[in-house]
Coordinates of C-alpha atoms in Angstrom, one line a residue:
M1 CA -26.0 19.4 18.7
T2 CA -24.9 23.0 18.6
A3 CA -23.7 24.9 15.7
G4 CA -20.2 24.9 17.1
A5 CA -20.1 21.1 17.6
L6 CA -21.5 20.6 14.0
A7 CA -18.8 23.0 12.7
L8 CA -16.1 20.9 14.5
T9 CA -17.5 17.7 13.2
G10 CA -17.4 19.1 9.7
C11 CA -13.7 20.2 10.1
A12 CA -12.8 16.8 11.5
A13 CA -14.3 15.1 8.5
A14 CA -12.6 17.4 6.1
S15 CA -9.4 17.0 7.9
E16 CA -9.7 13.2 7.7
A17 CA -10.5 13.3 3.9
D18 CA -7.6 15.6 3.3
A19 CA -5.1 13.3 5.2
G20 CA -6.5 10.3 3.3
A21 CA -6.1 12.1 -0.1
V22 CA -2.4 13.0 0.7
A23 CA -1.7 9.4 1.9
T24 CA -3.3 7.9 -1.3
A25 CA -1.4 10.4 -3.6
F26 CA 1.8 9.5 -1.9
E27 CA 1.4 5.8 -2.4
D28 CA -0.1 5.9 -5.9
P29 CA 2.1 3.5 -8.0
R30 CA 1.7 5.8 -11.1
G31 CA 2.9 8.8 -9.0
D32 CA 6.0 10.7 -9.9
P33 CA 8.8 10.2 -7.3
Q34 CA 9.4 14.1 -7.2
D35 CA 5.7 14.7 -6.5
R36 CA 5.8 12.2 -3.7
C37 CA 8.9 14.0 -2.2
D38 CA 6.8 17.2 -2.1
L39 CA 4.3 15.3 0.1
L40 CA 6.9 14.5 2.6
A41 CA 7.3 16.5 5.8
P42 CA 10.6 18.5 5.7
A43 CA 12.3 16.5 8.5
T44 CA 11.3 13.2 6.9
R45 CA 12.6 14.3 3.5
A46 CA 16.0 15.3 4.9
A47 CA 16.3 12.0 7.0
L48 CA 15.3 10.0 3.7
E49 CA 18.0 11.8 1.7
A50 CA 20.6 11.5 4.5
D51 CA 19.9 7.7 4.9
G52 CA 19.9 7.0 1.3
A53 CA 22.8 9.3 0.4
A54 CA 20.9 10.5 -2.8
P55 CA 18.1 12.9 -3.7
C56 CA 14.7 12.1 -2.5
A57 CA 13.2 11.2 -5.9
D58 CA 16.0 8.6 -6.3
V59 CA 15.5 7.0 -2.9
L60 CA 11.7 6.9 -3.2
G61 CA 12.1 5.3 -6.7
D62 CA 13.5 2.3 -5.0
V63 CA 10.9 2.1 -2.1
Q64 CA 8.0 -0.4 -2.4
L65 CA 4.9 1.5 -1.3
P66 CA 2.0 -1.1 -1.1
G67 CA -0.8 1.6 -1.2
G68 CA -4.3 0.5 -1.6
D69 CA -7.7 2.1 -0.8
V70 CA -8.2 4.0 2.4
T71 CA -9.7 1.7 5.0
A72 CA -9.5 4.1 8.0
V73 CA -8.3 7.5 9.0
E74 CA -7.6 8.7 12.6
V75 CA -6.7 12.3 13.4
W76 CA -5.3 13.5 16.7
G77 CA -4.9 17.3 16.6
G78 CA -2.1 17.9 14.1
D79 CA -1.2 14.3 13.4
A80 CA -2.9 11.5 11.5
Q81 CA -2.7 7.8 10.7
V82 CA -4.1 6.6 7.4
R83 CA -4.7 2.9 6.9
L84 CA -4.5 1.8 3.4
G85 CA -5.3 -1.7 1.9
G86 CA -1.5 -2.6 2.0
D87 CA 0.1 0.1 4.2
V88 CA -0.2 2.4 7.1
V89 CA 0.9 6.1 6.6
F90 CA 1.6 8.7 9.3
L91 CA 1.1 12.4 8.6
T92 CA 1.5 15.8 10.3
E93 CA -0.4 19.0 9.4
T94 CA 1.7 21.8 8.3
G95 CA 1.0 25.3 7.1
T96 CA 0.8 23.9 3.6
G97 CA -1.4 21.0 4.5
W98 CA -0.9 17.3 5.4
R99 CA 2.6 15.9 4.9
V100 CA 3.8 12.4 5.3
T101 CA 6.1 11.6 8.2
A102 CA 6.3 7.8 7.8
A103 CA 5.2 5.2 5.2
A104 CA 5.7 1.7 4.2
C105 CA 5.0 0.8 7.9
E106 CA 4.8 -2.7 9.4
P107 CA 3.1 -3.2 12.8
R108 CA 5.2 -4.9 15.5
G109 CA 2.6 -5.8 18.2
E110 CA 3.1 -3.5 21.2
L111 CA 6.3 -1.9 19.7
P112 CA 6.2 1.2 17.5
Y113 CA 5.7 0.6 13.7
D114 CA 8.7 -0.4 11.6
C115 CA 8.6 2.2 8.7
E116 CA 10.8 2.2 5.6
V117 CA 10.2 5.9 5.1
D118 CA 10.4 7.9 8.3
G119 CA 11.9 11.0 9.9
P120 CA 13.8 11.7 13.0

């Protein structure tokens, strides 16, 4: 394996670990709702506040986030899917790190996931 391939492998592993850490922090039941809001992608936060007709922290305080331990992480370029013991979280990589684009997601077979927290 070349040095370049090794470096890319190391970056992918770090990226997966970072995405998993953000998903875990977002779904931590002891987490502060405002801190969770700071982990949302801007468009997801705006959609959540518009749909809930309330500030982000108030809306997230009412959302059941099943959380759990990370069971799998998949990264595709600037997007990631993190499977937790009780949920699936989708993220995007921004200039400030990974941010949640969807959470509290239920699989629907061949259809897209149905997520309680999601953006446009």
